[in-house]
PDB file of C-alpha atoms in Angstrom:
ATOM      1  CA  MET A1034     -82.193 -30.428 -56.207  1.00 61.00           C
ATOM      2  CA  ASN A1035     -78.315 -31.307 -56.881  1.00 78.00           C
ATOM      3  CA  THR A1036     -76.606 -34.964 -55.921  1.00 77.00           C
ATOM      4  CA  GLU A1037     -74.912 -33.927 -52.838  1.00 77.00           C
ATOM      5  CA  HIS A1038     -78.246 -33.101 -51.091  1.00 73.00           C
ATOM      6  CA  GLU A1039     -80.045 -36.031 -52.775  1.00 80.00           C
ATOM      7  CA  LEU A1040     -77.232 -38.382 -51.233  1.00 77.00           C
ATOM      8  CA  VAL A1041     -78.369 -36.826 -47.460  1.00 80.00           C
ATOM      9  CA  ASN A1042     -82.022 -37.524 -48.164  1.00 81.00           C
ATOM     10  CA  LEU A1043     -81.150 -40.967 -49.016  1.00 82.00           C
ATOM     11  CA  SER A1044     -80.144 -41.623 -45.505  1.00 78.00           C
ATOM     12  CA  ARG A1045     -83.182 -39.214 -44.402  1.00 74.00           C
ATOM     13  CA  THR A1046     -85.712 -42.230 -42.683  1.00 69.00           C
ATOM     14  CA  GLN A1047     -88.245 -39.305 -40.859  1.00 70.00           C
ATOM     15  CA  ILE A1048     -90.758 -37.402 -42.869  1.00 69.00           C
ATOM     16  CA  SER A1049     -92.749 -34.987 -41.934  1.00 62.00           C
ATOM     17  CA  THR A1050     -96.114 -35.050 -42.485  1.00 58.00           C
ATOM     18  CA  ALA A1051     -96.032 -31.690 -44.561  1.00 60.00           C
ATOM     19  CA  GLU A1052     -92.723 -33.220 -46.847  1.00 63.00           C
ATOM     20  CA  ALA A1053     -95.081 -36.251 -47.030  1.00 56.00           C
ATOM     21  CA  GLU A1054     -98.052 -34.113 -48.301  1.00 57.00           C
ATOM     22  CA  GLY A1055     -96.172 -31.176 -50.020  1.00 58.00           C
ATOM     23  CA  GLY A1056     -96.217 -32.581 -53.682  1.00 62.00           C
ATOM     24  CA  VAL A1057     -94.356 -35.226 -53.463  1.00 81.00           C
ATOM     25  CA  ALA A1058     -95.067 -38.579 -55.362  1.00 88.00           C
ATOM     26  CA  LYS A1059     -95.260 -41.961 -53.306  1.00 91.00           C
ATOM     27  CA  VAL A1060     -93.868 -45.368 -54.006  1.00 94.00           C
ATOM     28  CA  ILE A1061     -95.184 -47.465 -51.259  1.00 95.00           C
ATOM     29  CA  VAL A1062     -93.627 -50.805 -51.137  1.00 96.00           C
ATOM     30  CA  THR A1063     -95.015 -53.703 -50.230  1.00 96.00           C
ATOM     31  CA  CYS A1064     -92.333 -56.376 -49.342  1.00 94.00           C
ATOM     32  CA  ALA A1065     -92.034 -59.704 -50.757  1.00 84.00           C
ATOM     33  CA  ALA A1066     -92.456 -62.587 -48.584  1.00 83.00           C
ATOM     34  CA  GLY A1067     -89.802 -63.426 -46.155  1.00 82.00           C
ATOM     35  CA  ALA A1068     -88.345 -59.459 -46.891  1.00 84.00           C
ATOM     36  CA  VAL A1069     -88.067 -57.305 -43.962  1.00 92.00           C
ATOM     37  CA  ALA A1070     -88.691 -53.588 -44.561  1.00 94.00           C
ATOM     38  CA  GLN A1071     -85.445 -51.764 -43.214  1.00 93.00           C
ATOM     39  CA  GLU A1072     -83.372 -54.379 -44.978  1.00 95.00           C
ATOM     40  CA  THR A1073     -85.294 -54.133 -48.434  1.00 96.00           C
ATOM     41  CA  ARG A1074     -84.720 -50.356 -48.276  1.00 95.00           C
ATOM     42  CA  ASP A1075     -81.463 -50.474 -47.694  1.00 95.00           C
ATOM     43  CA  ARG A1076     -80.483 -52.419 -50.193  1.00 96.00           C
ATOM     44  CA  VAL A1077     -82.456 -49.641 -52.343  1.00 96.00           C
ATOM     45  CA  VAL A1078     -80.584 -46.993 -50.620  1.00 96.00           C
ATOM     46  CA  GLU A1079     -77.013 -48.695 -51.025  1.00 96.00           C
ATOM     47  CA  ALA A1080     -78.070 -49.017 -54.452  1.00 96.00           C
ATOM     48  CA  LEU A1081     -79.029 -45.800 -55.490  1.00 95.00           C
ATOM     49  CA  THR A1082     -76.069 -44.246 -52.731  1.00 94.00           C
ATOM     50  CA  ALA A1083     -73.259 -46.007 -55.377  1.00 94.00           C
ATOM     51  CA  VAL A1084     -75.027 -45.034 -58.734  1.00 94.00           C
ATOM     52  CA  LEU A1085     -75.200 -40.804 -57.160  1.00 91.00           C
ATOM     53  CA  GLN A1086     -71.989 -40.727 -55.859  1.00 91.00           C
ATOM     54  CA  ASN A1087     -70.844 -42.264 -59.051  1.00 90.00           C
ATOM     55  CA  SER A1088     -72.398 -39.950 -61.239  1.00 84.00           C
ATOM     56  CA  ALA A1089     -70.092 -38.975 -63.793  1.00 83.00           C
ATOM     57  CA  LEU A1090     -69.687 -42.579 -64.837  1.00 84.00           C
ATOM     58  CA  GLY A1091     -70.887 -42.683 -67.679  1.00 80.00           C
ATOM     59  CA  ALA A1092     -74.248 -45.917 -68.855  1.00 75.00           C
ATOM     60  CA  ASP A1093     -71.160 -47.324 -70.794  1.00 80.00           C
ATOM     61  CA  ASP A1094     -68.520 -47.772 -68.532  1.00 87.00           C
ATOM     62  CA  THR A1095     -69.503 -50.862 -67.857  1.00 87.00           C
ATOM     63  CA  GLN A1096     -66.387 -52.290 -65.943  1.00 90.00           C
ATOM     64  CA  GLU A1097     -66.309 -49.458 -63.168  1.00 92.00           C
ATOM     65  CA  TRP A1098     -70.183 -49.828 -62.758  1.00 93.00           C
ATOM     66  CA  GLN A1099     -69.639 -53.893 -61.727  1.00 92.00           C
ATOM     67  CA  GLU A1100     -66.641 -52.626 -59.772  1.00 93.00           C
ATOM     68  CA  THR A1101     -69.101 -49.953 -57.696  1.00 94.00           C
ATOM     69  CA  LEU A1102     -72.421 -51.995 -57.664  1.00 96.00           C
ATOM     70  CA  PRO A1103     -73.429 -54.147 -55.182  1.00 96.00           C
ATOM     71  CA  THR A1104     -73.257 -57.584 -56.388  1.00 95.00           C
ATOM     72  CA  TRP A1105     -76.510 -58.859 -55.197  1.00 96.00           C
ATOM     73  CA  LEU A1106     -78.125 -55.946 -58.139  1.00 96.00           C
ATOM     74  CA  LEU A1107     -75.222 -56.910 -60.325  1.00 95.00           C
ATOM     75  CA  ASP A1108     -76.562 -61.083 -60.597  1.00 92.00           C
ATOM     76  CA  ARG A1109     -80.176 -59.710 -61.331  1.00 93.00           C
ATOM     77  CA  PHE A1110     -79.248 -57.784 -65.011  1.00 93.00           C
ATOM     78  CA  THR A1111     -79.801 -59.499 -67.808  1.00 90.00           C
ATOM     79  CA  SER A1112     -76.911 -59.509 -70.976  1.00 86.00           C
ATOM     80  CA  PRO A1113     -76.598 -56.650 -73.097  1.00 85.00           C
ATOM     81  CA  LYS A1114     -78.547 -57.034 -76.226  1.00 86.00           C
ATOM     82  CA  THR A1115     -77.010 -57.114 -79.561  1.00 89.00           C
ATOM     83  CA  PRO A1116     -78.788 -54.893 -82.286  1.00 92.00           C
ATOM     84  CA  GLU A1117     -80.204 -57.757 -83.392  1.00 94.00           C
ATOM     85  CA  GLN A1118     -81.654 -58.833 -80.260  1.00 91.00           C
ATOM     86  CA  ALA A1119     -82.968 -55.392 -79.662  1.00 89.00           C
ATOM     87  CA  ASN A1120     -84.896 -55.762 -82.847  1.00 94.00           C
ATOM     88  CA  GLU A1121     -86.716 -59.299 -81.917  1.00 94.00           C
ATOM     89  CA  TRP A1122     -86.694 -57.831 -78.057  1.00 90.00           C
ATOM     90  CA  LEU A1123     -89.138 -55.006 -79.877  1.00 92.00           C
ATOM     91  CA  ALA A1124     -91.097 -57.228 -82.692  1.00 95.00           C
ATOM     92  CA  THR A1125     -91.630 -59.290 -79.312  1.00 94.00           C
ATOM     93  CA  TRP A1126     -92.516 -56.561 -76.698  1.00 91.00           C
ATOM     94  CA  ARG A1127     -95.279 -55.752 -79.616  1.00 95.00           C
ATOM     95  CA  ARG A1128     -97.003 -58.871 -79.781  1.00 95.00           C
ATOM     96  CA  LEU A1129     -97.352 -59.116 -76.221  1.00 94.00           C
ATOM     97  CA  PRO A1130    -100.657 -57.755 -74.618  1.00 93.00           C
ATOM     98  CA  PRO A1131    -100.445 -54.915 -73.190  1.00 88.00           C
ATOM     99  CA  ALA A1132    -101.334 -57.189 -70.073  1.00 88.00           C
ATOM    100  CA  GLU A1133     -97.629 -58.992 -70.429  1.00 91.00           C
ATOM    101  CA  ARG A1134     -95.919 -56.166 -71.678  1.00 90.00           C
ATOM    102  CA  LYS A1135     -94.310 -54.505 -68.387  1.00 84.00           C
ATOM    103  CA  GLN A1136     -93.443 -58.514 -67.010  1.00 86.00           C
ATOM    104  CA  PHE A1137     -91.517 -58.891 -70.321  1.00 89.00           C
ATOM    105  CA  GLU A1138     -90.041 -55.336 -70.060  1.00 85.00           C
ATOM    106  CA  LEU A1139     -89.436 -55.835 -66.139  1.00 82.00           C
ATOM    107  CA  ASP A1140     -87.617 -59.162 -67.346  1.00 85.00           C
ATOM    108  CA  SER A1141     -85.477 -57.000 -69.436  1.00 84.00           C
ATOM    109  CA  TRP A1142     -83.001 -54.714 -67.619  1.00 90.00           C
ATOM    110  CA  ASP A1143     -79.447 -54.850 -69.165  1.00 91.00           C
ATOM    111  CA  LEU A1144     -76.666 -52.511 -66.951  1.00 93.00           C
ATOM    112  CA  ASN A1145     -75.825 -50.343 -69.340  1.00 90.00           C
ATOM    113  CA  SER A1146     -79.586 -49.085 -70.068  1.00 88.00           C
ATOM    114  CA  TRP A1147     -80.254 -48.826 -66.011  1.00 92.00           C
ATOM    115  CA  ILE A1148     -77.665 -46.848 -65.257  1.00 92.00           C
ATOM    116  CA  ASN A1149     -78.603 -44.290 -68.514  1.00 89.00           C
ATOM    117  CA  TRP A1150     -81.882 -43.943 -66.685  1.00 89.00           C
ATOM    118  CA  PHE A1151     -79.686 -42.026 -63.574  1.00 87.00           C
ATOM    119  CA  THR A1152     -78.597 -39.759 -65.869  1.00 83.00           C
ATOM    120  CA  GLU A1153     -78.899 -36.166 -64.899  1.00 80.00           C
ATOM    121  CA  GLU A1154     -80.655 -35.609 -68.430  1.00 80.00           C
ATOM    122  CA  ASP A1155     -82.950 -38.665 -67.965  1.00 81.00           C
ATOM    123  CA  ARG A1156     -84.136 -39.382 -64.575  1.00 87.00           C
ATOM    124  CA  ALA A1157     -87.341 -37.761 -63.930  1.00 87.00           C
ATOM    125  CA  TRP A1158     -87.310 -37.637 -60.272  1.00 90.00           C
ATOM    126  CA  ARG A1159     -85.396 -37.227 -57.270  1.00 89.00           C
ATOM    127  CA  TRP A1160     -85.196 -38.793 -54.012  1.00 91.00           C
ATOM    128  CA  VAL A1161     -87.047 -36.800 -51.082  1.00 90.00           C
ATOM    129  CA  GLY A1162     -86.650 -39.470 -48.211  1.00 90.00           C
ATOM    130  CA  SER A1163     -88.624 -42.789 -47.477  1.00 92.00           C
ATOM    131  CA  ARG A1164     -89.558 -44.222 -43.977  1.00 91.00           C
ATOM    132  CA  VAL A1165     -90.444 -47.775 -42.604  1.00 92.00           C
ATOM    133  CA  ASP A1166     -94.045 -47.805 -41.985  1.00 93.00           C
ATOM    134  CA  SER A1167     -93.728 -51.533 -40.764  1.00 94.00           C
ATOM    135  CA  LYS A1168     -92.040 -54.732 -40.661  1.00 94.00           C
ATOM    136  CA  THR A1169     -93.210 -55.537 -43.991  1.00 95.00           C
ATOM    137  CA  SER A1170     -93.415 -52.227 -45.664  1.00 96.00           C
ATOM    138  CA  PHE A1171     -91.947 -48.545 -46.536  1.00 95.00           C
ATOM    139  CA  THR A1172     -92.589 -45.550 -48.259  1.00 93.00           C
ATOM    140  CA  VAL A1173     -90.046 -43.715 -50.515  1.00 93.00           C
ATOM    141  CA  PHE A1174     -91.141 -39.904 -51.434  1.00 91.00           C
ATOM    142  CA  LEU A1175     -90.036 -39.138 -54.406  1.00 91.00           C
ATOM    143  CA  ALA A1176     -89.751 -34.996 -55.958  1.00 88.00           C
ATOM    144  CA  ALA A1177     -90.726 -35.594 -59.276  1.00 86.00           C
ATOM    145  CA  GLU A1178     -91.067 -32.912 -62.883  1.00 78.00           C
ATOM    146  CA  GLY A1179     -94.193 -33.333 -63.838  1.00 81.00           C
ATOM    147  CA  TRP A1180     -96.891 -36.684 -63.456  1.00 83.00           C
ATOM    148  CA  PRO A1181     -96.627 -39.274 -65.410  1.00 85.00           C
ATOM    149  CA  PHE A1182     -92.647 -39.512 -65.126  1.00 88.00           C
ATOM    150  CA  ALA A1183     -91.055 -42.207 -65.732  1.00 88.00           C
ATOM    151  CA  TRP A1184     -89.463 -44.011 -62.396  1.00 92.00           C
ATOM    152  CA  GLN A1185     -89.143 -47.985 -63.885  1.00 92.00           C
ATOM    153  CA  ALA A1186     -85.713 -47.964 -63.198  1.00 94.00           C
ATOM    154  CA  LEU A1187     -86.330 -47.419 -59.464  1.00 95.00           C
ATOM    155  CA  GLU A1188     -88.773 -49.363 -59.703  1.00 95.00           C
ATOM    156  CA  TRP A1189     -87.170 -52.285 -61.005  1.00 95.00           C
ATOM    157  CA  LEU A1190     -84.509 -51.524 -58.301  1.00 96.00           C
ATOM    158  CA  ILE A1191     -86.791 -51.814 -55.456  1.00 96.00           C
ATOM    159  CA  ILE A1192     -88.152 -55.499 -56.906  1.00 95.00           C
ATOM    160  CA  GLN A1193     -84.691 -57.003 -57.426  1.00 95.00           C
ATOM    161  CA  ALA A1194     -84.048 -55.758 -54.035  1.00 96.00           C
ATOM    162  CA  GLY A1195     -86.912 -57.790 -52.685  1.00 95.00           C
ATOM    163  CA  GLY A1196     -90.284 -54.471 -52.776  1.00 95.00           C
ATOM    164  CA  MET A1197     -93.196 -54.670 -54.533  1.00 95.00           C
ATOM    165  CA  PRO A1198     -93.714 -50.948 -55.299  1.00 96.00           C
ATOM    166  CA  GLU A1199     -97.334 -49.310 -56.291  1.00 95.00           C
ATOM    167  CA  LEU A1200     -96.838 -45.487 -57.660  1.00 93.00           C
ATOM    168  CA  VAL A1201     -99.342 -43.428 -55.799  1.00 90.00           C
ATOM    169  CA  GLY A1202     -99.110 -40.286 -56.429  1.00 73.00           C
TER     170      GLY A1202
END
């Protein structure tokens, strides 16, 4: 699937039963308290559209990404780490119990690291479509290159937009 096709898929809000059950991964998103599914989904689509439309930018083109991505998202990134800070982060992560590692990771995304996971080489999934299931939930359909696959950058985006995602396969 190429970028233009995926950009069209971002606007798709109706998914056929065959598509929904046809070998795609599903992410069920429950909205956080007070969030509305359509608005949360729209924020995710807004950010992904900006990323895909500017895929020629490198992960290190920080200034360009800051001018491209929505402000609500930019405000949620941490500062980039120096090599020393990255080593300290890794040492801390290794000391954490496994149950606490995921949250530690989710709290640590910086802009360049997050963008890097959307490069053609590193992204193991493509957006097929989505549908709003109720006022407080929606489903995202992804074409994935195998199972399991790396989707943490998308997971983080959904959380920042106001959702609580669960990958259900």
